[in-house]
Coordinates of C-alpha atoms and ligand atoms in Angstrom, one line a residue:
M84 CA 34.1 -17.8 -16.1
T85 CA 34.8 -20.5 -18.1
E86 CA 33.1 -21.5 -21.6
T87 CA 31.4 -24.5 -19.8
S88 CA 30.7 -22.2 -17.1
K89 CA 29.0 -19.5 -19.1
Q90 CA 26.7 -22.3 -20.6
D91 CA 25.3 -23.3 -17.0
R92 CA 24.9 -19.6 -15.9
V93 CA 21.2 -18.4 -16.3
L94 CA 20.5 -14.8 -15.7
I95 CA 18.0 -13.6 -13.4
F96 CA 16.0 -10.4 -15.4
D97 CA 13.6 -8.7 -12.9
T98 CA 10.2 -6.7 -13.9
T99 CA 9.0 -6.4 -10.6
L100 CA 9.3 -2.8 -11.1
R101 CA 7.9 -2.6 -14.7
D102 CA 5.4 -5.9 -15.2
G103 CA 4.9 -6.3 -11.9
E104 CA 4.0 -2.8 -11.2
Q105 CA 1.2 -3.2 -13.8
S106 CA -0.7 -5.3 -12.0
P107 CA -4.4 -3.8 -11.2
G108 CA -3.6 -1.7 -8.1
A109 CA 0.1 -2.1 -7.6
T110 CA 1.1 0.9 -7.5
M111 CA 4.5 1.9 -5.5
S112 CA 5.9 4.9 -4.6
H113 CA 9.5 6.3 -6.2
N114 CA 11.1 5.9 -2.3
E115 CA 9.5 2.3 -2.4
K116 CA 10.9 1.3 -5.9
L117 CA 14.7 2.6 -5.0
E118 CA 14.0 0.4 -2.0
I119 CA 13.0 -2.7 -3.8
A120 CA 15.9 -1.9 -6.6
G121 CA 18.2 -1.8 -3.4
M122 CA 17.3 -4.9 -2.6
L123 CA 17.1 -6.8 -6.1
D124 CA 20.6 -5.7 -6.6
A125 CA 21.8 -6.9 -3.2
M126 CA 20.3 -10.1 -3.6
G127 CA 22.3 -10.6 -7.0
V128 CA 19.6 -9.9 -9.8
D129 CA 21.7 -10.0 -13.1
I130 CA 19.1 -7.3 -14.8
I131 CA 16.6 -5.0 -13.2
E132 CA 13.9 -4.0 -15.7
A133 CA 12.9 -0.3 -13.4
G134 CA 10.1 0.9 -15.3
F135 CA 8.7 2.0 -18.7
P136 CA 10.8 5.9 -18.9
I137 CA 8.4 7.8 -21.4
A138 CA 5.2 6.4 -19.6
S139 CA 5.5 9.4 -17.2
E140 CA 7.7 11.7 -15.0
G141 CA 7.2 9.6 -12.5
D142 CA 8.6 6.4 -14.1
F143 CA 11.1 8.4 -15.5
E144 CA 12.5 9.9 -12.4
A145 CA 12.2 6.5 -10.9
V146 CA 14.4 4.5 -13.4
S147 CA 17.1 7.6 -13.7
D148 CA 17.4 7.2 -9.9
I149 CA 17.5 3.2 -9.6
A150 CA 20.2 3.5 -12.1
K151 CA 22.2 6.2 -10.7
N152 CA 22.3 3.8 -7.3
A153 CA 22.8 1.0 -9.3
K154 CA 25.8 -1.1 -7.7
N155 CA 25.9 -4.4 -9.9
S156 CA 23.0 -5.0 -11.7
V157 CA 22.4 -4.1 -15.3
I158 CA 19.5 -1.2 -15.2
C159 CA 17.1 -1.6 -17.9
G160 CA 14.0 0.6 -19.3
L161 CA 11.4 -0.6 -21.6
A162 CA 10.6 1.4 -24.8
R163 CA 7.8 1.0 -27.5
A164 CA 9.1 0.8 -31.2
N165 CA 10.0 4.4 -32.1
A166 CA 12.7 6.8 -31.5
K167 CA 10.7 9.2 -29.0
D168 CA 10.4 6.1 -26.3
I169 CA 13.9 4.8 -27.0
D170 CA 15.6 7.9 -26.4
R171 CA 14.0 8.7 -23.3
C172 CA 14.9 5.2 -22.3
W173 CA 18.5 5.9 -22.9
E174 CA 17.7 9.3 -20.8
A175 CA 17.1 7.4 -17.8
V176 CA 19.4 4.3 -18.1
K177 CA 22.2 5.8 -18.8
H178 CA 22.9 6.6 -15.4
A179 CA 24.0 3.3 -14.5
P180 CA 27.0 1.6 -14.7
Q181 CA 25.7 -0.9 -17.2
G182 CA 22.3 0.4 -18.6
R183 CA 19.7 -1.7 -21.3
I184 CA 17.5 -0.2 -23.2
H185 CA 14.7 -3.0 -24.1
T186 CA 12.3 -2.4 -27.2
F187 CA 9.5 -4.3 -28.4
I188 CA 6.7 -4.6 -30.6
G189 CA 3.7 -7.3 -31.0
T190 CA 4.2 -9.3 -33.6
S191 CA 1.7 -12.0 -33.9
P192 CA -1.2 -11.3 -36.4
L193 CA -3.6 -10.0 -33.9
H194 CA -0.7 -7.3 -32.9
R195 CA 0.2 -6.4 -36.6
D196 CA -3.4 -5.8 -37.5
I197 CA -3.8 -3.5 -34.5
T198 CA -0.4 -1.2 -35.3
A199 CA -1.9 -1.8 -39.1
L200 CA 1.5 -2.6 -40.1
S201 CA 1.9 -5.3 -42.9
M202 CA 4.9 -7.8 -42.0
D203 CA 7.7 -5.9 -44.4
E204 CA 7.0 -2.9 -42.7
M205 CA 7.0 -4.0 -39.2
A206 CA 10.2 -5.8 -40.2
N207 CA 11.7 -2.5 -41.5
Q208 CA 10.5 -0.7 -38.5
I209 CA 12.2 -3.2 -36.1
H210 CA 15.4 -2.6 -38.1
E211 CA 15.1 1.2 -37.3
T212 CA 14.3 0.9 -33.9
V213 CA 16.9 -1.7 -33.1
S214 CA 19.5 0.1 -35.0
H215 CA 18.6 3.3 -33.4
A216 CA 18.7 1.8 -29.6
R217 CA 22.1 -0.1 -30.4
N218 CA 23.6 3.3 -31.4
L219 CA 22.7 4.4 -28.0
C220 CA 23.5 1.9 -25.8
D221 CA 26.1 -1.3 -26.5
N222 CA 23.3 -3.6 -24.6
V223 CA 19.6 -3.6 -26.3
Q224 CA 17.2 -6.1 -25.6
W225 CA 13.8 -6.9 -28.1
S226 CA 11.2 -8.7 -27.5
P227 CA 8.6 -9.7 -30.3
M228 CA 5.4 -9.4 -28.0
D229 CA 3.1 -12.3 -27.7
A230 CA 5.7 -14.5 -29.7
I231 CA 4.3 -17.6 -29.1
R232 CA 1.1 -16.7 -31.4
T233 CA 3.3 -15.5 -34.2
E234 CA 4.1 -17.3 -37.2
H235 CA 7.4 -19.4 -36.7
D236 CA 8.8 -18.3 -40.1
Y237 CA 7.8 -14.8 -39.4
L238 CA 9.1 -14.8 -36.0
C239 CA 12.6 -16.2 -37.1
R240 CA 12.7 -13.4 -39.6
V241 CA 12.4 -10.4 -37.1
V242 CA 14.6 -12.0 -34.8
E243 CA 17.0 -12.4 -37.5
I244 CA 16.6 -8.9 -38.0
A245 CA 17.2 -7.4 -34.8
I246 CA 20.1 -9.3 -34.3
K247 CA 21.4 -8.2 -37.3
A248 CA 20.5 -4.6 -35.8
G249 CA 22.4 -5.0 -32.9
A250 CA 20.3 -6.7 -30.3
T251 CA 22.3 -8.6 -27.6
T252 CA 19.4 -10.2 -26.1
I253 CA 16.4 -11.4 -27.8
N254 CA 13.2 -12.0 -25.4
I255 CA 10.5 -14.6 -26.2
P256 CA 7.6 -13.2 -24.4
D257 CA 4.6 -15.7 -24.2
T258 CA 2.6 -12.3 -23.4
V259 CA -0.9 -14.3 -22.7
G260 CA 0.3 -17.3 -20.9
Y261 CA -0.8 -19.5 -23.5
T262 CA 2.1 -21.8 -24.0
I263 CA 3.0 -25.2 -22.5
P264 CA 6.4 -26.3 -21.5
R265 CA 7.2 -28.7 -24.6
E266 CA 6.0 -25.5 -27.1
S267 CA 7.9 -23.2 -25.0
A268 CA 11.4 -25.5 -25.4
D269 CA 10.5 -26.1 -28.9
I270 CA 10.1 -22.4 -30.0
I271 CA 13.7 -21.5 -28.3
R272 CA 15.0 -24.3 -30.2
M273 CA 14.0 -23.7 -33.4
L274 CA 15.0 -20.3 -33.2
L275 CA 19.0 -21.2 -32.1
E276 CA 18.7 -24.0 -34.8
R277 CA 17.1 -21.8 -37.3
V278 CA 18.2 -17.8 -37.1
P279 CA 21.8 -17.0 -38.2
G280 CA 23.3 -15.6 -35.4
A281 CA 21.8 -16.8 -32.8
D282 CA 24.7 -18.1 -31.2
D283 CA 26.1 -14.9 -30.3
V284 CA 23.3 -13.3 -28.7
I285 CA 21.5 -14.6 -25.3
F286 CA 17.8 -15.9 -25.7
A287 CA 15.3 -14.6 -22.8
T288 CA 12.1 -16.4 -21.6
H289 CA 9.3 -14.0 -20.2
C290 CA 5.9 -16.3 -19.3
H291 CA 2.6 -14.8 -17.7
N292 CA 0.8 -17.4 -15.7
D293 CA -2.6 -16.9 -17.2
L294 CA -2.7 -21.0 -16.9
G295 CA -0.7 -21.8 -14.5
M296 CA 2.1 -22.7 -16.1
A297 CA 5.1 -19.6 -16.3
T298 CA 7.1 -21.7 -13.6
A299 CA 7.3 -24.8 -15.8
N300 CA 7.6 -23.0 -19.3
A301 CA 10.5 -20.6 -18.0
L302 CA 12.2 -23.9 -17.0
A303 CA 11.7 -25.7 -20.2
A304 CA 13.0 -22.8 -22.2
V305 CA 16.4 -22.9 -20.3
E306 CA 16.5 -26.9 -20.6
A307 CA 16.2 -25.4 -24.5
G308 CA 18.8 -23.0 -24.5
A309 CA 17.5 -19.8 -22.9
R310 CA 19.6 -18.0 -20.7
Q311 CA 18.1 -15.3 -19.3
I312 CA 14.7 -15.9 -17.2
E313 CA 12.5 -12.8 -17.0
C314 CA 10.2 -13.1 -13.8
T315 CA 8.9 -10.9 -10.9
I316 CA 9.3 -11.3 -6.5
N317 CA 6.0 -13.2 -5.8
G318 CA 4.9 -13.6 -9.4
L319 CA 3.4 -9.9 -9.5
G320 CA 2.3 -9.1 -13.0
E321 CA -0.7 -8.2 -15.1
R322 CA -3.6 -10.7 -14.7
A323 CA -2.1 -13.7 -13.2
G324 CA 0.8 -12.4 -13.1
N325 CA 4.5 -13.7 -14.1
T326 CA 7.0 -16.3 -13.5
A327 CA 8.0 -16.0 -9.8
L328 CA 11.6 -15.3 -9.2
E329 CA 11.6 -17.6 -5.9
E330 CA 10.2 -19.7 -7.7
V331 CA 12.5 -20.5 -10.5
V332 CA 15.6 -19.8 -8.3
M333 CA 14.8 -22.3 -5.7
A334 CA 13.4 -24.8 -8.6
L335 CA 17.1 -24.2 -10.0
K336 CA 18.6 -24.8 -6.8
V337 CA 16.5 -27.6 -5.6
R338 CA 16.5 -29.5 -8.7
H339 CA 20.2 -29.1 -9.6
D340 CA 20.4 -32.7 -10.3
V341 CA 18.4 -32.8 -13.5
M342 CA 18.9 -28.8 -14.3
P343 CA 22.6 -28.1 -13.8
Y344 CA 22.3 -24.2 -14.1
D345 CA 23.2 -21.7 -11.9
T346 CA 22.1 -18.0 -10.8
G347 CA 23.6 -15.5 -8.9
I348 CA 21.2 -15.1 -6.7
D349 CA 21.3 -15.3 -2.6
T350 CA 18.5 -17.1 -1.8
T351 CA 18.9 -16.3 1.5
K352 CA 17.1 -12.3 0.8
I353 CA 13.9 -14.3 -0.9
M354 CA 11.6 -13.8 2.0
G355 CA 12.4 -10.6 3.0
I356 CA 11.9 -9.3 -0.5
S357 CA 8.6 -11.1 -1.1
R358 CA 7.6 -9.7 2.3
R359 CA 8.4 -6.1 1.4
V360 CA 7.1 -6.6 -2.2
S361 CA 3.7 -7.7 -0.8
Q362 CA 3.7 -4.6 1.9
V363 CA 4.3 -1.7 -0.7
S364 CA 2.3 -3.1 -3.9
G365 CA -0.4 -3.8 -1.4
F366 CA -0.7 -7.6 -2.8
P367 CA -0.7 -10.1 -0.1
V368 CA 1.0 -13.2 -0.7
Q369 CA -1.3 -16.5 -0.9
F370 CA -1.4 -19.0 1.9
N371 CA 0.0 -21.7 0.0
K372 CA 2.4 -20.0 -2.8
A373 CA 5.4 -22.3 -3.5
I374 CA 8.3 -20.8 -1.5
V375 CA 7.1 -17.7 0.1
G376 CA 3.3 -18.6 1.0
K377 CA 2.6 -18.9 5.1
N378 CA 2.0 -22.2 4.8
A379 CA 5.1 -23.4 2.4
F380 CA 7.0 -25.0 5.3
A381 CA 3.9 -25.4 7.6
H382 CA 3.1 -28.8 8.9
E383 CA 0.0 -29.7 9.7
S384 CA -1.2 -33.4 9.9
G385 CA 0.1 -35.6 12.5
I386 CA 2.1 -38.2 10.0
H387 CA 4.1 -34.9 8.5
Q388 CA 4.4 -33.6 12.1
D389 CA 5.9 -37.2 13.3
G390 CA 8.2 -37.5 10.0
M391 CA 9.7 -34.0 10.6
L392 CA 10.5 -34.7 14.0
K393 CA 12.2 -37.9 12.6
N394 CA 14.0 -36.4 9.6
K395 CA 12.8 -33.4 8.7
E396 CA 14.0 -34.3 4.8
T397 CA 11.1 -36.5 4.9
F398 CA 8.4 -33.4 4.1
E399 CA 10.7 -30.7 3.1
I400 CA 12.6 -30.7 -0.1
M401 CA 14.2 -27.5 1.1
R402 CA 15.3 -25.7 4.3
P403 CA 13.5 -22.8 5.7
Q404 CA 16.6 -21.5 5.9
D405 CA 17.6 -21.4 2.6
V406 CA 15.4 -18.9 1.7
G407 CA 15.7 -16.7 4.8
L408 CA 13.4 -18.3 7.4
S409 CA 14.5 -19.2 11.0
G410 CA 12.6 -22.0 10.8
T411 CA 11.5 -21.2 14.7
S412 CA 9.2 -18.3 15.0
L413 CA 9.1 -17.7 18.8
P414 CA 6.3 -15.0 19.8
L415 CA 7.4 -11.5 21.7
G416 CA 5.1 -10.2 24.1
K417 CA 4.7 -7.0 26.3
H418 CA 7.8 -7.6 28.2
S419 CA 10.1 -7.7 25.4
G420 CA 12.3 -5.1 25.0
R421 CA 14.1 -3.2 22.1
A422 CA 17.0 -5.9 21.8
A423 CA 14.6 -8.4 21.5
L424 CA 12.8 -6.5 18.9
R425 CA 15.8 -5.5 17.0
A426 CA 17.0 -9.3 17.2
K427 CA 13.9 -10.5 15.7
L428 CA 13.5 -8.2 13.2
D429 CA 17.5 -8.6 11.7
E430 CA 16.3 -12.0 12.0
M431 CA 13.5 -11.3 9.7
G432 CA 15.1 -9.4 7.2
Y433 CA 14.3 -6.0 8.4
P434 CA 17.5 -4.5 9.8
M435 CA 16.6 -1.6 11.4
A436 CA 18.1 2.0 11.8
D437 CA 18.2 3.6 15.3
N438 CA 15.3 6.0 14.6
Q439 CA 13.2 3.6 12.5
L440 CA 13.3 1.5 15.4
K441 CA 12.1 4.0 17.7
D442 CA 9.1 4.4 15.6
V443 CA 8.5 0.7 15.3
F444 CA 9.3 -0.1 18.9
V445 CA 6.3 2.3 19.9
R446 CA 3.9 0.4 17.5
F447 CA 5.0 -2.9 18.7
K448 CA 4.4 -1.8 22.6
D449 CA 1.0 -0.7 21.6
L450 CA 0.2 -3.7 19.7
A451 CA 1.5 -5.8 22.7
D452 CA -0.4 -4.1 25.0
R453 CA -3.5 -5.1 23.0
K454 CA -2.5 -8.5 22.0
K455 CA -0.9 -11.7 24.2
E456 CA 1.5 -12.8 21.9
V457 CA 3.5 -10.8 18.9
F458 CA 4.4 -13.6 16.1
D459 CA 6.4 -12.2 12.9
D460 CA 3.2 -11.9 11.0
D461 CA 2.0 -9.6 13.7
L462 CA 5.4 -7.6 13.1
I463 CA 5.5 -7.7 9.3
A464 CA 1.9 -6.0 9.2
L465 CA 2.8 -3.4 11.5
L466 CA 6.0 -2.6 9.5
R467 CA 3.8 -2.0 6.5
D468 CA 1.8 0.2 8.6
A469 CA 4.9 2.3 10.0
G470 CA 6.1 2.5 6.3
A471 CA 2.6 3.6 5.1
A472 CA 2.9 6.2 7.7
D473 CA 6.1 7.8 6.3
Q474 CA 4.8 8.5 3.3
N475 CA 3.4 11.9 3.2
E476 CA 0.2 11.1 4.1
R477 CA -2.7 14.1 3.7
I478 CA -5.2 11.8 4.8
K479 CA -4.9 10.3 8.3
V480 CA -7.2 9.1 11.0
K481 CA -7.6 10.4 14.0
F482 CA -10.6 8.9 15.9
L483 CA -13.5 6.2 15.6
R484 CA -16.3 5.4 17.3
V485 CA -18.7 2.8 15.8
I486 CA -22.1 1.8 17.0
C487 CA -22.9 -1.9 15.6
G488 CA -25.3 -4.6 16.7
T489 CA -28.4 -6.6 15.9
E490 CA -30.5 -3.0 16.1
A491 CA -30.0 -0.9 13.2
P492 CA -29.2 1.6 11.9
Q493 CA -25.2 1.1 12.8
S494 CA -23.3 4.6 12.5
A495 CA -19.6 6.1 12.8
D496 CA -18.3 8.5 14.3
L497 CA -14.9 9.8 12.6
T498 CA -12.3 12.3 12.7
L499 CA -9.9 12.7 9.6
E500 CA -7.1 15.0 9.6
V501 CA -7.1 16.5 5.5
D502 CA -4.0 18.3 5.1
G503 CA -3.1 19.1 8.5
V504 CA -7.2 19.9 9.3
D505 CA -9.6 18.0 11.4
K506 CA -12.7 17.3 10.3
Q507 CA -15.1 14.9 11.7
I508 CA -18.8 13.7 10.6
T509 CA -21.1 10.8 12.1
C510 CA -22.9 8.9 9.6
Q511 CA -25.4 5.8 9.6
G512 CA -24.8 2.8 7.2
D513 CA -25.7 -0.9 6.2
G514 CA -23.1 -2.0 8.7
P515 CA -20.1 -0.7 11.1
V516 CA -17.9 -0.7 7.8
D517 CA -20.5 0.7 5.3
A518 CA -21.0 3.7 7.6
T519 CA -17.5 4.0 8.3
F520 CA -17.2 4.1 4.7
T521 CA -19.6 6.7 4.1
A522 CA -18.2 8.9 6.7
I523 CA -15.0 8.9 4.7
K524 CA -16.3 10.0 1.7
A525 CA -18.6 12.6 3.0
I526 CA -15.4 13.9 4.7
F527 CA -13.0 13.5 1.5
P528 CA -15.9 13.1 -1.5
T529 CA -14.0 11.6 -4.8
T530 CA -15.4 9.7 -7.8
A531 CA -13.4 6.5 -7.1
R532 CA -15.2 3.4 -6.9
L533 CA -14.6 0.7 -4.6
Q534 CA -13.3 -2.1 -6.7
L535 CA -12.4 -4.7 -3.9
Y536 CA -12.8 -5.0 0.3
Q537 CA -10.9 -8.0 1.8
V538 CA -10.3 -9.3 5.1
H539 CA -8.1 -11.6 6.6
A540 CA -6.6 -12.4 9.9
V541 CA -2.8 -11.7 10.1
T542 CA -2.7 -14.7 12.9
E543 CA -4.7 -17.0 14.9
G544 CA -6.7 -16.2 17.9
T545 CA -9.8 -13.7 18.8
D546 CA -7.0 -10.8 19.3
A547 CA -5.5 -11.6 16.1
Q548 CA -4.7 -8.4 14.0
A549 CA -7.1 -8.0 10.6
T550 CA -5.4 -7.1 7.5
V551 CA -7.9 -5.1 5.1
S552 CA -7.2 -4.4 1.9
V553 CA -9.2 -1.6 -0.3
R554 CA -8.8 -1.3 -3.9
L555 CA -10.2 1.8 -5.9
E556 CA -10.7 2.8 -9.0
E557 CA -10.9 6.5 -10.5
D558 CA -10.9 7.4 -14.1
G559 CA -8.9 4.2 -14.9
K560 CA -6.5 4.3 -12.1
I561 CA -6.1 1.7 -9.6
V562 CA -4.7 1.6 -6.2
T563 CA -4.8 -0.7 -3.2
G564 CA -4.6 0.4 0.3
Q565 CA -3.8 -2.0 3.4
S566 CA -4.0 -1.9 6.9
S567 CA -3.9 -3.9 9.9
D568 CA -5.3 -3.7 13.5
T569 CA -6.6 -5.9 16.6
D570 CA -9.8 -3.9 15.5
T571 CA -11.3 -4.9 11.9
V572 CA -13.0 -1.7 11.4
V573 CA -10.5 0.6 12.5
A574 CA -8.1 -1.5 9.9
S575 CA -11.1 -1.1 7.0
A576 CA -10.6 2.8 7.7
K577 CA -7.0 2.9 7.3
A578 CA -6.9 1.2 4.5
Y579 CA -9.5 3.1 2.7
V580 CA -7.6 6.2 3.8
N581 CA -4.4 4.5 2.7
A582 CA -5.9 3.7 -0.9
L583 CA -7.1 7.4 -0.7
N584 CA -3.5 9.2 -0.1
R585 CA -2.1 6.6 -2.8
L586 CA -5.0 7.5 -5.3
L587 CA -3.6 11.5 -4.6
V588 CA -0.3 10.7 -5.2
R589 CA -1.0 9.0 -8.6
R590 CA -3.2 12.1 -9.5
E591 CA -0.5 14.6 -9.1
K592 CA 2.3 12.3 -10.2
S593 CA 0.5 11.4 -14.0
A594 CA -0.7 13.5 -16.3
P595 CA -3.5 12.1 -18.2
D596 CA -2.5 9.4 -20.7
A597 CA 1.0 9.4 -19.2
D598 CA 1.0 6.6 -16.8
V599 CA 2.3 2.9 -16.9
K600 CA -1.3 1.7 -17.2
T601 CA -2.7 4.0 -19.4
V602 CA -0.1 4.5 -22.1
K603 CA -1.0 2.6 -25.4
Y604 CA 1.8 1.0 -26.9
T605 CA 0.5 1.9 -30.4
D606 CA 1.1 5.8 -29.9
A607 CA 4.0 7.1 -32.1
V608 CA 4.7 3.6 -33.9
Ligands
KIV857 O1 4.5 -9.9 -21.7 C1 5.2 -9.1 -22.7 O2 5.3 -9.4 -23.9 C2 6.1 -7.9 -22.1 C3 6.9 -7.2 -23.3 C4 6.7 -5.9 -23.2 C5 8.2 -7.9 -23.2 O3 5.6 -7.5 -21.0
ZN858 ZN1 4.8 -9.2 -19.8

């Protein structure tokens, strides 16, 4: 790489598996994390933040296994500002061809208050912890959490300390999504100008989306000199999420004329990974989401359709193919064979091994018998259900019949298989879904609270599949289950059971207070 091209290259740091997984309800299984990491590596992500190794045994194992399987990406783990966290992080990332320790501490007045450290005490701690990390690993990233609300003089001081202690990347997080593009750029410019040694490290930008400006703020930071963007697939992340990988990458590609920076991302893999992350995290992508939303390339009005037929560039600034869509969406039907299904799945970015295809084909035939046309989105929903069935499910829906209509009471006759044993019950409720959920709770009692119940149609028509999302909360642990079926009540029952299965996995995997969502950042500071 020449000096000039190095200046124009922006590194993509994906934190879907760490910051993204911190979204309430977005818990992924071990295998799902490995699969997503493999996809990120294959699409050209420079650095994958694979998790928070001290947070739980499960997180440690996930980061270690991702590190062992890494091909091209640097594998990074998160650590608070203490030796125990940093040692544990190194134990996990050291298996990667290239590992990185990412250590952080909150530097704004609000965070200094919580840790009860004076400015000088915190400065010392930064020096000690970054030096400790650098003694273990020559690739160290340091973040002053809530950098945007940190006094500028103090921010310059602590960044200088971290650089002197051996940090190779300095990440500037807008932890609460508070900044605006001009300020985001000014802070990077100030650090580059004022901090001795700033030219020898890479500055990163990490933006949250609380005011809907995460992507704009990240790009402004790049224009000011940041050369690493931290982001997640579909913008997953705490609260309103993070900068979305697909947005910054496509913005840099489409507006290369005014932002002449390159990433190493193969953009044709964007749609496939977006769909897979949506499936495994249980977070549907909003229809009008930039780049990856269902409507991002749809044209409804006559004027737009007419323009598109004459010249696609009239209403499209990028081609669907650029992000991995075929551009056409011909439905399959009940006469479609295995070869047609395989070709369609290949084209959609889901290549299947023979044994996987066998299972998916059976499900496809079952759906095609009930539904006239099977669209891409129907297939995606079907794949999600096939994936869910793969994960050792302790509870399964075996039989459901509901009586509903204008005459109360509505009732549900339900059989669940729990750990291989069939259990049957009939319950009444205020509507068919309430009766069904009451029956599930009667067979498998928990203290889990239903936080969210959401239904949306996958495709059009009265025979459309309904995708149902169910979010449960138990002792601060939040899980989301999803399922799809042409019968909304069946989809609801399966989504509830899917959430319960995920809850059981989380109960097993995380000891109390040892979970990425419950671990406190002041512990052992
Ligand atoms: O938002 C944030 O500040 C973070 C840090 C841990 C980098 O995610
Ligand atoms: Zn963050």
